[in-house]
mmCIF file of C-alpha atoms in Angstrom:
data_model
loop_
_atom_site.group_PDB
_atom_site.id
_atom_site.type_symbol
_atom_site.label_atom_id
_atom_site.label_comp_id
_atom_site.label_asym_id
_atom_site.label_seq_id
_atom_site.Cartn_x
_atom_site.Cartn_y
_atom_site.Cartn_z
ATOM 1 C CA MET X 459 30.588 -32.008 -41.637
ATOM 2 C CA LYS X 460 29.043 -29.930 -44.423
ATOM 3 C CA PHE X 461 29.431 -26.842 -42.240
ATOM 4 C CA ILE X 462 33.191 -27.496 -41.768
ATOM 5 C CA PHE X 463 33.614 -28.071 -45.511
ATOM 6 C CA HIS X 464 31.839 -24.785 -46.230
ATOM 7 C CA ILE X 465 34.123 -22.925 -43.795
ATOM 8 C CA LYS X 466 37.171 -24.395 -45.524
ATOM 9 C CA LEU X 467 35.927 -23.190 -48.916
ATOM 10 C CA VAL X 468 35.375 -19.701 -47.533
ATOM 11 C CA LEU X 469 38.864 -19.614 -46.046
ATOM 12 C CA ILE X 470 40.435 -20.819 -49.310
ATOM 13 C CA SER X 471 38.499 -18.148 -51.229
ATOM 14 C CA ILE X 472 39.701 -15.426 -48.853
ATOM 15 C CA VAL X 473 43.318 -16.564 -49.222
ATOM 16 C CA PHE X 474 42.970 -16.721 -53.017
ATOM 17 C CA ILE X 475 41.440 -13.240 -53.224
ATOM 18 C CA GLY X 476 44.122 -11.870 -50.922
ATOM 19 C CA PHE X 477 46.853 -13.479 -53.031
ATOM 20 C CA ASN X 478 45.436 -12.021 -56.244
ATOM 21 C CA ALA X 479 45.122 -8.562 -54.685
ATOM 22 C CA ALA X 480 48.731 -8.700 -53.455
ATOM 23 C CA HIS X 481 49.920 -9.854 -56.879
ATOM 24 C CA ALA X 482 48.003 -7.055 -58.612
ATOM 25 C CA GLN X 483 49.555 -4.531 -56.256
ATOM 26 C CA SER X 484 53.056 -5.894 -56.928
ATOM 27 C CA TYR X 485 52.364 -5.833 -60.667
ATOM 28 C CA GLU X 486 51.364 -2.179 -60.586
ATOM 29 C CA LYS X 487 54.299 -1.214 -58.348
ATOM 30 C CA PHE X 488 56.745 -3.091 -60.565
ATOM 31 C CA PHE X 489 55.771 -1.408 -63.821
ATOM 32 C CA ASP X 490 55.517 2.030 -62.224
ATOM 33 C CA ALA X 491 59.060 1.509 -60.948
ATOM 34 C CA VAL X 492 60.251 0.392 -64.384
ATOM 35 C CA GLU X 493 58.724 3.414 -66.103
ATOM 36 C CA PHE X 494 60.066 5.946 -63.611
ATOM 37 C CA ASP X 495 63.490 4.313 -63.141
ATOM 38 C CA ARG X 496 63.229 3.276 -59.503
ATOM 39 C CA PRO X 497 65.779 0.484 -59.263
ATOM 40 C CA GLU X 498 65.396 -0.076 -55.526
ATOM 41 C CA VAL X 499 61.697 -0.920 -55.937
ATOM 42 C CA VAL X 500 62.333 -3.238 -58.888
ATOM 43 C CA TYR X 501 65.154 -4.983 -57.018
ATOM 44 C CA ALA X 502 63.029 -5.490 -53.904
ATOM 45 C CA LEU X 503 60.158 -6.981 -55.910
ATOM 46 C CA LEU X 504 62.493 -9.284 -57.823
ATOM 47 C CA GLN X 505 63.963 -10.529 -54.569
ATOM 48 C CA ARG X 506 60.445 -11.259 -53.341
ATOM 49 C CA GLY X 507 59.865 -13.456 -56.390
ATOM 50 C CA PHE X 508 58.230 -11.181 -58.958
ATOM 51 C CA ASP X 509 58.768 -12.607 -62.454
ATOM 52 C CA PRO X 510 60.774 -10.052 -64.483
ATOM 53 C CA ASN X 511 59.451 -11.530 -67.731
ATOM 54 C CA THR X 512 55.846 -10.659 -66.884
ATOM 55 C CA PRO X 513 54.506 -8.440 -69.709
ATOM 56 C CA SER X 514 53.135 -4.971 -69.047
ATOM 57 C CA PRO X 515 49.465 -4.168 -69.819
ATOM 58 C CA GLU X 516 50.689 -3.171 -73.299
ATOM 59 C CA LEU X 517 52.480 -6.551 -73.575
ATOM 60 C CA GLN X 518 55.897 -4.950 -73.247
ATOM 61 C CA PRO X 519 58.596 -6.982 -71.510
ATOM 62 C CA ALA X 520 59.943 -4.962 -68.590
ATOM 63 C CA LEU X 521 63.428 -4.772 -70.109
ATOM 64 C CA THR X 522 62.331 -3.309 -73.449
ATOM 65 C CA LEU X 523 60.028 -0.906 -71.603
ATOM 66 C CA ALA X 524 62.906 0.290 -69.407
ATOM 67 C CA LEU X 525 65.095 0.909 -72.458
ATOM 68 C CA GLN X 526 62.316 2.742 -74.287
ATOM 69 C CA LYS X 527 61.662 4.995 -71.288
ATOM 70 C CA GLY X 528 65.347 5.685 -70.638
ATOM 71 C CA ALA X 529 65.105 3.929 -67.255
ATOM 72 C CA LEU X 530 68.743 2.895 -67.429
ATOM 73 C CA LYS X 531 69.257 1.984 -63.761
ATOM 74 C CA VAL X 532 66.324 -0.395 -63.908
ATOM 75 C CA ALA X 533 67.528 -1.748 -67.255
ATOM 76 C CA GLU X 534 70.913 -2.568 -65.740
ATOM 77 C CA ILE X 535 69.300 -4.488 -62.868
ATOM 78 C CA LEU X 536 67.066 -6.416 -65.251
ATOM 79 C CA ILE X 537 69.921 -7.320 -67.608
ATOM 80 C CA ALA X 538 71.889 -8.726 -64.678
ATOM 81 C CA TRP X 539 68.949 -10.643 -63.206
ATOM 82 C CA PRO X 540 69.526 -14.358 -63.974
ATOM 83 C CA SER X 541 65.996 -15.258 -65.082
ATOM 84 C CA VAL X 542 65.478 -12.325 -67.454
ATOM 85 C CA GLN X 543 64.960 -13.412 -71.057
ATOM 86 C CA VAL X 544 67.264 -11.013 -72.915
ATOM 87 C CA ASN X 545 65.937 -12.000 -76.347
ATOM 88 C CA ARG X 546 62.263 -11.563 -75.526
ATOM 89 C CA LEU X 547 60.593 -9.346 -78.149
ATOM 90 C CA ASN X 548 58.021 -6.617 -77.663
ATOM 91 C CA PRO X 549 54.855 -6.374 -79.808
ATOM 92 C CA ASN X 550 56.848 -4.424 -82.441
ATOM 93 C CA ASP X 551 59.278 -7.344 -82.847
ATOM 94 C CA GLU X 552 62.018 -5.345 -81.106
ATOM 95 C CA SER X 553 64.597 -6.927 -78.824
ATOM 96 C CA PRO X 554 66.311 -5.230 -75.870
ATOM 97 C CA LEU X 555 69.559 -5.109 -77.866
ATOM 98 C CA MET X 556 67.804 -3.313 -80.732
ATOM 99 C CA LEU X 557 66.523 -0.610 -78.378
ATOM 100 C CA ALA X 558 69.908 -0.230 -76.675
ATOM 101 C CA ALA X 559 71.447 0.163 -80.151
ATOM 102 C CA LEU X 560 68.872 2.767 -81.198
ATOM 103 C CA LYS X 561 69.391 4.780 -78.001
ATOM 104 C CA GLY X 562 73.192 4.638 -78.160
ATOM 105 C CA GLN X 563 73.516 2.687 -74.895
ATOM 106 C CA THR X 564 76.850 1.014 -75.634
ATOM 107 C CA ARG X 565 77.529 -0.215 -72.097
ATOM 108 C CA LEU X 566 74.087 -1.804 -71.795
ATOM 109 C CA ALA X 567 74.492 -3.330 -75.259
ATOM 110 C CA GLU X 568 77.772 -4.901 -74.126
ATOM 111 C CA GLN X 569 76.027 -6.352 -71.077
ATOM 112 C CA LEU X 570 73.199 -7.716 -73.211
ATOM 113 C CA ILE X 571 75.627 -9.368 -75.624
ATOM 114 C CA ALA X 572 77.493 -10.891 -72.675
ATOM 115 C CA ARG X 573 74.146 -12.373 -71.548
ATOM 116 C CA GLY X 574 73.586 -13.916 -74.992
ATOM 117 C CA ALA X 575 71.544 -11.261 -76.798
ATOM 118 C CA ASP X 576 71.027 -12.141 -80.461
ATOM 119 C CA VAL X 577 73.166 -9.856 -82.622
ATOM 120 C CA ASN X 578 71.710 -11.263 -85.839
ATOM 121 C CA LYS X 579 68.008 -11.397 -85.045
ATOM 122 C CA THR X 580 65.801 -12.248 -88.025
ATOM 123 C CA GLY X 581 64.130 -9.253 -89.713
ATOM 124 C CA TRP X 582 65.070 -5.806 -88.449
ATOM 125 C CA THR X 583 68.322 -6.206 -86.557
ATOM 126 C CA PRO X 584 70.277 -4.338 -83.863
ATOM 127 C CA LEU X 585 72.603 -3.099 -86.627
ATOM 128 C CA HIS X 586 69.661 -1.497 -88.473
ATOM 129 C CA TYR X 587 68.775 0.302 -85.241
ATOM 130 C CA ALA X 588 72.335 1.417 -84.491
ATOM 131 C CA ALA X 589 72.605 2.784 -88.054
ATOM 132 C CA THR X 590 69.253 4.566 -87.718
ATOM 133 C CA GLY X 591 70.300 6.156 -84.432
ATOM 134 C CA GLY X 592 73.639 7.261 -85.887
ATOM 135 C CA HIS X 593 75.805 5.534 -83.264
ATOM 136 C CA PRO X 594 79.245 4.536 -84.583
ATOM 137 C CA ASP X 595 80.339 2.917 -81.304
ATOM 138 C CA LEU X 596 77.314 0.628 -81.386
ATOM 139 C CA ILE X 597 77.963 -0.255 -85.019
ATOM 140 C CA ARG X 598 81.567 -1.173 -84.227
ATOM 141 C CA LEU X 599 80.490 -3.230 -81.222
ATOM 142 C CA LEU X 600 77.924 -5.175 -83.236
ATOM 143 C CA LEU X 601 80.326 -5.795 -86.103
ATOM 144 C CA GLU X 602 82.949 -7.026 -83.622
ATOM 145 C CA HIS X 603 80.380 -9.591 -82.534
ATOM 146 C CA HIS X 604 79.776 -10.724 -86.118
ATOM 147 C CA ALA X 605 76.679 -8.733 -87.002
ATOM 148 C CA TYR X 606 75.885 -9.254 -90.685
ATOM 149 C CA ILE X 607 76.620 -5.892 -92.270
ATOM 150 C CA ASP X 608 74.167 -6.255 -95.167
ATOM 151 C CA ALA X 609 71.313 -7.733 -93.135
ATOM 152 C CA GLU X 610 67.972 -7.297 -94.870
ATOM 153 C CA SER X 611 64.797 -6.214 -93.115
ATOM 154 C CA PRO X 612 61.500 -7.854 -94.161
ATOM 155 C CA ASN X 613 61.322 -5.387 -97.082
ATOM 156 C CA GLY X 614 64.984 -5.769 -98.025
ATOM 157 C CA THR X 615 66.274 -2.568 -96.403
ATOM 158 C CA THR X 616 69.878 -2.739 -95.187
ATOM 159 C CA PRO X 617 71.617 -0.937 -92.303
ATOM 160 C CA LEU X 618 73.463 1.218 -94.845
ATOM 161 C CA MET X 619 70.163 2.435 -96.284
ATOM 162 C CA MET X 620 68.964 3.386 -92.787
ATOM 163 C CA ALA X 621 72.253 5.149 -92.083
ATOM 164 C CA ALA X 622 72.066 7.061 -95.361
ATOM 165 C CA TYR X 623 68.605 8.448 -94.622
ATOM 166 C CA TYR X 624 68.471 8.680 -90.818
ATOM 167 C CA GLY X 625 71.877 8.106 -89.267
ATOM 168 C CA GLY X 626 73.954 10.650 -91.118
ATOM 169 C CA PRO X 627 77.305 10.836 -92.899
ATOM 170 C CA ARG X 628 79.477 9.544 -90.076
ATOM 171 C CA VAL X 629 77.805 6.149 -89.785
ATOM 172 C CA THR X 630 77.260 5.959 -93.548
ATOM 173 C CA LYS X 631 81.005 6.358 -94.078
ATOM 174 C CA LEU X 632 81.777 3.830 -91.336
ATOM 175 C CA LEU X 633 79.527 1.154 -92.836
ATOM 176 C CA LEU X 634 81.004 1.715 -96.298
ATOM 177 C CA GLU X 635 84.524 1.386 -94.896
ATOM 178 C CA GLU X 636 83.525 -1.799 -93.066
ATOM 179 C CA GLY X 637 82.291 -3.388 -96.296
ATOM 180 C CA ALA X 638 78.580 -2.566 -96.637
ATOM 181 C CA ASP X 639 77.380 -2.957 -100.233
ATOM 182 C CA PRO X 640 75.778 0.272 -101.565
ATOM 183 C CA ARG X 641 74.571 -1.467 -104.730
ATOM 184 C CA LEU X 642 71.941 -3.558 -102.959
ATOM 185 C CA LYS X 643 68.289 -2.587 -103.462
ATOM 186 C CA ASN X 644 65.227 -3.181 -101.338
ATOM 187 C CA GLN X 645 61.811 -4.401 -102.486
ATOM 188 C CA LYS X 646 60.933 -0.898 -103.691
ATOM 189 C CA ASN X 647 64.047 -0.986 -105.906
ATOM 190 C CA LEU X 648 65.752 1.686 -103.787
ATOM 191 C CA SER X 649 69.488 1.666 -103.043
ATOM 192 C CA ALA X 650 71.405 3.382 -100.264
ATOM 193 C CA LEU X 651 72.142 6.188 -102.722
ATOM 194 C CA ASP X 652 68.405 6.660 -103.289
ATOM 195 C CA PHE X 653 67.836 6.776 -99.530
ATOM 196 C CA ALA X 654 70.574 9.371 -99.128
ATOM 197 C CA TYR X 655 69.267 11.469 -102.032
ATOM 198 C CA SER X 656 65.791 11.721 -100.501
ATOM 199 C CA GLY X 657 67.076 12.216 -96.963
ATOM 200 C CA PRO X 658 68.360 15.236 -95.022
ATOM 201 C CA HIS X 659 72.065 14.314 -95.096
ATOM 202 C CA ARG X 660 73.687 15.627 -98.275
ATOM 203 C CA GLU X 661 77.124 14.533 -97.109
ATOM 204 C CA ALA X 662 75.958 10.926 -96.815
ATOM 205 C CA TYR X 663 74.835 11.087 -100.448
ATOM 206 C CA GLU X 664 78.234 12.435 -101.471
ATOM 207 C CA TYR X 665 80.067 9.685 -99.576
ATOM 208 C CA ILE X 666 78.104 6.967 -101.360
ATOM 209 C CA GLN X 667 78.524 8.637 -104.749
ATOM 210 C CA ALA X 668 82.292 8.898 -104.273
ATOM 211 C CA PHE X 669 82.469 5.288 -103.058
ATOM 212 C CA LEU X 670 80.623 4.034 -106.152
ATOM 213 C CA ARG X 671 82.808 6.119 -108.497
ATOM 214 C CA GLU X 672 85.983 4.700 -107.001
ATOM 215 C CA ARG X 673 84.756 1.125 -107.509
ATOM 216 C CA ARG X 674 83.265 1.549 -110.954
ATOM 217 C CA PRO X 675 84.905 -0.912 -113.399
#
């Protein structure tokens, strides 16, 4: 009887080890496929039951990793996969929609919003990222879906401030026209005009200056 029980334990151990080895192999294959944009591999593993919300070794959700790496075919599959958590954040507190906004991926951003992606995430928002990347189409899309135009980051920085320093004159002008307030200041007492003055886009500085002159009482 003890001998039979021992054999059963051995068999269970072999099955368990084999299962873990197979899972580890799937894990490695999955994240290699995400990084190198191999949608057929990702799709096959998802169909076999691999959890798309499993974090990478760096704790990146597969969807944010795909967007960071420019693996757009994989990103599209993941966005469409029913169990994917489209608002899951990476270790830098970034959502998939934020990364799509930063990279100028309007079509993927539309798909994310259709899946329920949070347009007004707390802290740094997709609109901050769209303004930083200088993508007017993304800004319009987010505003159409009720993004708060003067959203404040944890240090009080607004999308207009990011546009003025990083995004350039085109998105700075767009945000001003859409109602962004250039008089707001962040925790360092800096306004959008200050950002533009210290940044590389002289035309953005001129747009804000002209806007403030026109509205001066």
